[in-house]
């Protein structure tokens, strides 16, 4: 009996929050402008989906965020390995990375807009600029932490310099690299949404800001729900990909958390 | 001193390249003001007082939001680790909301509290709470069972153990979560000020950009970037001090 | 060329330079000759540089002074003629046992069927039949070390360098692995340099035990320890116990010195 309760408890709390939202909105404690009821928001999402607007916004936001994320990975991982392995490259990039990582790079958004205009290029550039830092940092850490004895073993078994990079260092650093990617993906989404809000137009962020300009709060809350779902799904997909790629890793044996 | 110069030389090279690119005319001054122009614009801003007022507004918002997030998030995380019913109820919500791109909250907080300080503080509080919660939860849950048992066997009460054993051993993870929250707070602050504000550094950047005063805009952007970097360095110092016992 | 030395270590010194701090003289003026197919043990207190000496022979670290020759040629880098086994296994954790063993065979460029055959033979030899598709993280410490030994033996090195290979194992597994190693060595003799800080292990396995001094390490004594018997009952024989006592006496002085060095 107790076990059954523990099993359904998670769903209870989610349902309780949904119910509380609906009841608060209907009770008249707050105006519908401040908090439209959940059913109104769901209806709004439904009508957006039916009109095709949702697909257009969602598709464009995902395209920008994922394109930026992909470019950041494609550049960041090789760069991180290079920084960890080569002394001159490290000398040049180390201060840039360590100063750039903690900076709120989103402040550069107006500059990027000034240079590249209001189109996708500037949004994607901004995403790359922001998402690349955790990827590079994690790759450096993972590459630098590869066990000396593993490298020596590979050398001993006849691996060349190129083999070492591709067959040993990359897979050995993969857990850390994936951690970096898992940090970078939500950043890509956050930046994408902000860029869309700042520049307006099509996209989930743009749709939200338009709704808020017209004081149309169901649109704003529909946006929140949609973006939350997108974030949740992407994070879960990344976690599943990680488990799939790291079948060999000890952590897969341990119970998963969050 | 000399070591620092060698270490940060690449940044000086970049700065020199910037200046050279503009001076030589390779890059138009209309898109990239020269570094020297940016510096003199910065000095002018400092003299004028606008920069000070807006910096104060921004720092107040980050500080208040972050402190709230640390207090509430820390308590929530430890409670989740310590009482199973709380965990069962709260962790699915945390799991569901944690991955949410926090910037989506900007229009909602503006809808609720307008364009002033309140909406920024609420946004930073909501956005930064979960990283702290998660850090506190993981830290407290991982606290050494042997330590808990041995202090219980020495007669410590449950609350005493929480204070004496669980909190200190959760501290490294909590501080780690706070560091994530600190970085996030700057991102949310600047984003929300860019989009929905009438004061603050983010607002100033947007305002100067729309007015075409690019040298001053660059100066403020670099100020914000430096503040974020500086806050992180100061925090790292603090972290090392607080966690000295870990060595 | 039986009787001549396969490995010649000639007045070798090695200075270790940590990223921060003063450089450390780890080995000073070490000279040692190892005959082909001989089993020798390097014994000494921790920090005496016995592992460093092994890494020099392996070609992983450069000698600061002096030369090391293997089969007459100076060592200039790692090579498959000198296989190495580490204390912490150094298996590739993302590869299965079979893929780990196959790795070196692929680098040798053997045809596929031959690779598969040889990998299986060595997996069977170390008793890992049935675990070919397991990842290292799913194996016990002893099984990991068996896999690492199979991986090294599979490329058929003339020389086997073993760096405290049983140091991370529990006592029962360790003694089992010791007699299995002796069995393998007697069936297919190789030159073995075996680093350990366990006197019994050194006396039981090796034909000669090289006792090294505290840092900076040099050769303090070389003791003949041939018992010609891999039966674990040898542990109880008078001759064995006496030999262990003799060597233990030599090592203990150095261990005390090493401790004195650490806290002056």
XYZ file of N, CA and C in Angstrom, chain C residues 79-228:
450
model
N 57.083 0.746 -27.339
C 56.996 -0.151 -28.488
C 56.366 -1.457 -28.076
N 55.777 -2.153 -29.044
C 55.062 -3.388 -28.719
C 55.988 -4.536 -28.325
N 57.330 -4.336 -28.407
C 58.220 -5.396 -27.912
C 58.247 -5.417 -26.390
N 57.776 -4.312 -25.765
C 57.749 -4.247 -24.298
C 56.314 -3.984 -23.845
N 55.609 -5.042 -23.511
C 54.223 -4.883 -23.068
C 54.184 -4.440 -21.618
N 53.165 -3.632 -21.265
C 53.096 -3.158 -19.881
C 51.739 -3.449 -19.265
N 51.762 -3.752 -17.964
C 50.531 -3.975 -17.197
C 50.595 -3.051 -15.986
N 49.532 -2.237 -15.810
C 49.538 -1.247 -14.736
C 48.747 -1.733 -13.518
N 49.043 -1.093 -12.379
C 48.330 -1.457 -11.143
C 46.824 -1.245 -11.285
N 46.464 -0.129 -11.922
C 45.028 0.149 -12.037
C 44.506 -0.207 -13.418
N 45.093 -1.239 -13.999
C 44.572 -1.934 -15.189
C 44.676 -1.121 -16.475
N 44.269 0.155 -16.434
C 44.319 1.005 -17.634
C 43.630 0.356 -18.821
N 42.559 -0.372 -18.564
C 41.738 -0.870 -19.676
C 41.022 0.309 -20.313
N 40.626 0.168 -21.574
C 39.814 1.195 -22.202
C 38.375 0.955 -21.763
N 37.834 1.810 -20.899
C 36.541 1.481 -20.287
C 35.382 1.460 -21.278
N 35.574 2.101 -22.453
C 34.477 2.137 -23.425
C 34.531 0.954 -24.382
N 35.487 0.057 -24.173
C 35.567 -1.126 -25.031
C 35.277 -2.372 -24.192
N 34.653 -3.380 -24.820
C 34.430 -4.639 -24.131
C 35.773 -5.339 -23.934
N 35.744 -6.419 -23.149
C 36.963 -7.190 -22.925
C 37.565 -7.611 -24.270
N 36.712 -8.123 -25.154
C 37.224 -8.582 -26.447
C 37.844 -7.418 -27.243
N 37.128 -6.272 -27.253
C 37.626 -5.129 -28.027
C 38.933 -4.607 -27.435
N 39.061 -4.669 -26.113
C 40.320 -4.276 -25.483
C 41.467 -5.147 -25.969
N 41.223 -6.481 -25.976
C 42.282 -7.402 -26.378
C 42.582 -7.241 -27.863
N 41.530 -6.956 -28.643
C 41.711 -6.829 -30.095
C 42.497 -5.580 -30.481
N 42.483 -4.548 -29.621
C 43.024 -3.246 -30.020
C 44.469 -3.347 -30.515
N 45.320 -3.987 -29.698
C 46.724 -4.089 -30.082
C 46.907 -4.957 -31.318
N 46.051 -5.974 -31.461
C 46.159 -6.879 -32.619
C 45.813 -6.136 -33.899
N 44.829 -5.207 -33.796
C 44.490 -4.403 -34.976
C 45.674 -3.529 -35.375
N 46.341 -2.970 -34.382
C 47.484 -2.101 -34.691
C 48.617 -2.902 -35.314
N 48.693 -4.203 -34.983
C 49.727 -5.043 -35.596
C 49.399 -5.328 -37.056
N 48.135 -5.104 -37.436
C 47.744 -5.314 -38.828
C 47.528 -6.769 -39.181
N 47.166 -7.583 -38.207
C 46.897 -8.999 -38.501
C 45.576 -9.144 -39.243
N 45.432 -10.191 -40.061
C 44.137 -10.424 -40.708
C 43.059 -10.714 -39.671
N 41.830 -10.410 -40.058
C 40.727 -10.442 -39.112
C 40.569 -11.775 -38.390
N 40.577 -12.850 -39.152
C 40.357 -14.164 -38.548
C 41.445 -14.471 -37.527
N 42.664 -14.110 -37.880
C 43.791 -14.360 -36.986
C 43.648 -13.536 -35.693
N 43.198 -12.281 -35.853
C 42.987 -11.427 -34.677
C 41.983 -12.064 -33.730
N 40.849 -12.452 -34.308
C 39.771 -13.013 -33.486
C 40.264 -14.266 -32.766
N 40.995 -15.098 -33.500
C 41.461 -16.359 -32.928
C 42.399 -16.094 -31.759
N 43.326 -15.157 -31.995
C 44.307 -14.896 -30.953
C 43.667 -14.242 -29.732
N 42.754 -13.305 -29.967
C 42.079 -12.653 -28.840
C 41.373 -13.702 -27.987
N 40.636 -14.590 -28.648
C 39.907 -15.613 -27.901
C 40.876 -16.493 -27.121
N 41.991 -16.858 -27.758
C 42.950 -17.741 -27.090
C 43.451 -17.106 -25.798
N 43.754 -15.804 -25.845
C 44.308 -15.177 -24.641
C 43.234 -14.885 -23.608
N 42.009 -14.624 -24.076
C 40.918 -14.459 -23.112
C 40.699 -15.768 -22.361
N 40.753 -16.873 -23.116
C 40.613 -18.179 -22.474
C 41.775 -18.442 -21.518
N 42.980 -18.071 -21.959
C 44.175 -18.330 -21.148
C 44.057 -17.711 -19.759
N 43.522 -16.481 -19.685
C 43.440 -15.822 -18.381
C 42.119 -16.144 -17.669
N 41.323 -17.046 -18.259
C 40.126 -17.500 -17.569
C 38.963 -16.541 -17.645
N 38.864 -15.772 -18.732
C 37.735 -14.833 -18.863
C 36.702 -15.321 -19.881
N 36.756 -16.601 -20.201
C 35.773 -17.143 -21.137
C 34.364 -16.850 -20.613
N 33.493 -16.331 -21.489
C 32.138 -15.988 -21.065
C 31.984 -14.526 -20.706
N 33.103 -13.783 -20.605
C 33.018 -12.364 -20.271
C 33.518 -11.484 -21.421
N 33.577 -12.070 -22.613
C 34.163 -11.341 -23.754
C 33.422 -10.046 -24.025
N 32.089 -10.050 -23.867
C 31.309 -8.865 -24.239
C 31.028 -7.951 -23.051
N 31.683 -8.217 -21.903
C 31.461 -7.347 -20.740
C 32.334 -6.101 -20.838
N 31.801 -4.988 -20.302
C 32.609 -3.785 -20.184
C 33.417 -3.857 -18.888
N 34.592 -3.239 -18.853
C 35.422 -3.306 -17.645
C 34.684 -2.892 -16.375
N 33.790 -1.894 -16.486
C 33.125 -1.433 -15.267
C 32.231 -2.509 -14.659
N 31.942 -3.566 -15.432
C 31.089 -4.629 -14.899
C 31.915 -5.759 -14.300
N 33.255 -5.640 -14.319
C 34.105 -6.733 -13.853
C 34.683 -6.424 -12.482
N 35.052 -7.473 -11.746
C 35.745 -7.286 -10.472
C 37.190 -6.885 -10.755
N 37.893 -6.441 -9.700
C 39.280 -6.011 -9.862
C 40.152 -7.108 -10.453
N 40.004 -8.311 -9.944
C 40.818 -9.418 -10.441
C 40.553 -9.691 -11.911
N 39.277 -9.636 -12.283
C 38.935 -9.904 -13.691
C 39.453 -8.796 -14.593
N 39.414 -7.544 -14.087
C 39.967 -6.451 -14.888
C 41.449 -6.695 -15.152
N 42.167 -7.118 -14.101
C 43.598 -7.313 -14.295
C 43.858 -8.494 -15.222
N 43.013 -9.520 -15.167
C 43.155 -10.628 -16.120
C 42.989 -10.108 -17.543
N 41.981 -9.246 -17.733
C 41.752 -8.707 -19.073
C 42.947 -7.881 -19.528
N 43.502 -7.079 -18.605
C 44.651 -6.240 -18.970
C 45.849 -7.116 -19.334
N 46.036 -8.208 -18.582
C 47.159 -9.107 -18.876
C 46.947 -9.778 -20.232
N 45.706 -10.200 -20.504
C 45.425 -10.818 -21.805
C 45.715 -9.837 -22.927
N 45.307 -8.558 -22.738
C 45.523 -7.552 -23.780
C 47.009 -7.400 -24.076
N 47.824 -7.420 -23.002
C 49.261 -7.229 -23.200
C 49.910 -8.482 -23.783
N 49.530 -9.657 -23.279
C 50.135 -10.896 -23.779
C 49.776 -11.129 -25.245
N 48.588 -10.669 -25.650
C 48.102 -10.972 -27.002
C 49.032 -10.416 -28.078
N 49.692 -9.274 -27.819
C 50.579 -8.729 -28.847
C 51.957 -9.391 -28.763
N 52.072 -10.387 -27.915
C 53.257 -11.217 -27.806
C 54.538 -10.402 -27.646
N 54.620 -9.587 -26.594
C 55.853 -8.834 -26.375
C 56.943 -9.766 -25.849
N 58.207 -9.461 -26.182
C 59.292 -10.278 -25.641
C 59.498 -9.980 -24.170
N 59.171 -8.739 -23.826
C 59.414 -8.279 -22.457
C 58.081 -7.845 -21.848
N 57.878 -8.239 -20.607
C 56.650 -7.895 -19.916
C 57.018 -6.986 -18.742
N 56.472 -5.759 -18.735
C 56.729 -4.828 -17.639
C 55.474 -4.778 -16.781
N 55.633 -5.098 -15.502
C 54.436 -5.165 -14.648
C 54.612 -4.218 -13.466
N 53.691 -3.231 -13.373
C 53.803 -2.174 -12.365
C 52.834 -2.441 -11.223
N 53.318 -3.133 -10.202
C 52.470 -3.540 -9.068
C 51.120 -4.067 -9.554
N 51.128 -5.066 -10.425
C 49.874 -5.445 -11.091
C 48.837 -6.011 -10.124
N 49.292 -6.534 -8.998
C 48.319 -7.148 -8.085
C 48.107 -6.275 -6.852
N 48.639 -5.050 -6.879
C 48.595 -4.184 -5.703
C 47.198 -3.731 -5.331
N 46.275 -3.713 -6.315
C 44.933 -3.213 -6.029
C 43.957 -4.362 -5.774
N 44.465 -5.576 -5.641
C 43.555 -6.725 -5.492
C 43.511 -7.195 -4.038
N 42.443 -7.892 -3.685
C 42.361 -8.426 -2.329
C 43.296 -9.631 -2.184
N 43.566 -10.034 -0.943
C 44.622 -11.005 -0.669
C 44.410 -12.339 -1.386
N 43.182 -12.859 -1.366
C 42.941 -14.159 -2.001
C 43.174 -14.081 -3.497
N 42.558 -13.068 -4.133
C 42.709 -12.909 -5.574
C 44.179 -12.756 -5.929
N 44.865 -12.003 -5.092
C 46.260 -11.729 -5.372
C 47.076 -13.030 -5.416
N 46.897 -13.913 -4.416
C 47.733 -15.106 -4.408
C 47.350 -16.041 -5.556
N 46.064 -16.042 -5.914
C 45.634 -16.832 -7.069
C 46.307 -16.321 -8.348
N 46.287 -15.007 -8.501
C 46.853 -14.406 -9.717
C 48.361 -14.637 -9.777
N 49.010 -14.612 -8.591
C 50.452 -14.839 -8.575
C 50.795 -16.203 -9.154
N 50.081 -17.250 -8.679
C 50.476 -18.569 -9.182
C 50.067 -18.748 -10.639
N 48.974 -18.082 -11.060
C 48.623 -18.168 -12.477
C 49.672 -17.481 -13.350
N 50.168 -16.340 -12.866
C 51.203 -15.636 -13.637
C 52.439 -16.516 -13.786
N 52.819 -17.158 -12.667
C 53.985 -18.047 -12.743
C 53.737 -19.161 -13.746
N 52.510 -19.713 -13.716
C 52.163 -20.775 -14.658
C 52.314 -20.310 -16.096
N 51.768 -19.142 -16.389
C 51.854 -18.609 -17.755
C 53.301 -18.388 -18.150
N 54.071 -17.847 -17.220
C 55.475 -17.544 -17.522
C 56.269 -18.830 -17.776
N 55.951 -19.894 -17.009
C 56.697 -21.142 -17.200
C 56.338 -21.810 -18.520
N 55.064 -21.627 -18.950
C 54.662 -22.241 -20.215
C 55.224 -21.465 -21.406
N 55.175 -20.132 -21.333
C 55.753 -19.358 -22.440
C 56.643 -18.280 -21.858
N 57.894 -18.609 -21.660
C 58.792 -17.711 -20.926
C 58.996 -16.392 -21.649
N 58.989 -15.323 -20.861
C 59.272 -13.979 -21.348
C 60.184 -13.321 -20.331
N 60.811 -12.244 -20.745
C 61.541 -11.443 -19.776
C 60.509 -10.627 -19.006
N 60.551 -10.716 -17.681
C 59.567 -9.989 -16.885
C 60.288 -9.072 -15.902
N 59.874 -7.819 -15.883
C 60.295 -6.929 -14.789
C 59.036 -6.607 -14.001
N 59.044 -6.971 -12.740
C 57.843 -6.946 -11.915
C 58.097 -6.009 -10.735
N 57.369 -4.888 -10.711
C 57.545 -3.922 -9.625
C 56.583 -4.258 -8.496
N 57.077 -4.283 -7.274
C 56.198 -4.574 -6.134
C 56.811 -3.997 -4.866
N 55.977 -3.802 -3.840
C 56.555 -3.478 -2.537
C 56.290 -4.604 -1.543
N 55.833 -5.752 -2.075
C 55.485 -6.892 -1.240
C 56.638 -7.911 -1.311
N 57.341 -8.090 -0.177
C 58.551 -8.924 -0.170
C 58.223 -10.376 -0.547
N 57.168 -10.927 0.056
C 56.785 -12.310 -0.227
C 56.516 -12.517 -1.710
N 55.769 -11.568 -2.276
C 55.415 -11.670 -3.680
C 56.678 -11.688 -4.536
N 57.622 -10.799 -4.193
C 58.854 -10.702 -4.966
C 59.636 -12.007 -4.880
N 59.774 -12.540 -3.664
C 60.574 -13.759 -3.477
C 59.902 -14.939 -4.178
N 58.577 -14.993 -4.094
C 57.836 -16.117 -4.673
C 57.927 -16.107 -6.198
N 57.791 -14.937 -6.813
C 57.687 -14.880 -8.268
C 59.041 -14.834 -8.969
N 59.987 -14.065 -8.415
C 61.155 -13.681 -9.212
C 62.305 -14.661 -9.060
N 63.197 -14.609 -10.066
C 64.449 -15.362 -9.955
C 65.502 -14.525 -9.248
N 65.406 -13.202 -9.505
C 66.296 -12.282 -8.788
C 65.456 -11.118 -8.278
N 65.755 -10.688 -7.070
C 65.052 -9.538 -6.521
C 66.033 -8.376 -6.429
N 65.654 -7.241 -7.052
C 66.489 -6.051 -6.997
C 65.920 -5.145 -5.914
N 66.670 -4.967 -4.840
C 66.198 -4.117 -3.755
C 66.685 -2.708 -4.015
N 65.721 -1.753 -4.029
C 66.088 -0.375 -4.305
C 66.063 0.447 -3.034
N 66.903 1.484 -3.015
C 67.020 2.328 -1.832
C 65.940 3.397 -1.858
N 65.820 4.076 -0.722
C 64.904 5.219 -0.657
C 65.406 6.306 -1.590
N 64.529 7.292 -1.874
C 64.841 8.332 -2.847
C 66.092 9.111 -2.473
N 66.965 9.470 -3.417
C 66.899 9.093 -4.830
C 67.233 7.614 -5.027
N 66.405 6.905 -5.787
C 66.519 5.466 -5.873
C 67.778 5.009 -6.588
N 68.454 4.043 -5.995
C 69.480 3.324 -6.729
C 69.455 1.880 -6.270
N 70.213 1.017 -6.947
C 70.165 -0.403 -6.613
C 70.953 -0.634 -5.339
N 70.283 -1.168 -4.322
C 70.963 -1.386 -3.056
C 71.543 -2.795 -2.994
N 70.791 -3.770 -3.486
C 71.281 -5.149 -3.460
C 70.514 -5.954 -4.480
N 71.152 -7.004 -4.987
C 70.458 -7.926 -5.878
C 70.567 -9.314 -5.246
N 69.408 -9.943 -5.004
C 69.389 -11.198 -4.260
C 68.835 -12.296 -5.157
N 69.549 -13.423 -5.227
C 69.043 -14.584 -5.979
C 67.938 -15.252 -5.191
N 66.831 -15.525 -5.859
C 65.698 -16.097 -5.111
C 65.063 -17.237 -5.888
N 65.843 -18.046 -6.559
C 65.253 -19.085 -7.389
C 64.824 -20.278 -6.527
N 63.569 -20.592 -6.551
C 63.101 -21.754 -5.795
C 62.671 -22.880 -6.705
N 62.453 -22.584 -7.972
C 62.118 -23.602 -8.956
C 60.841 -24.333 -8.641
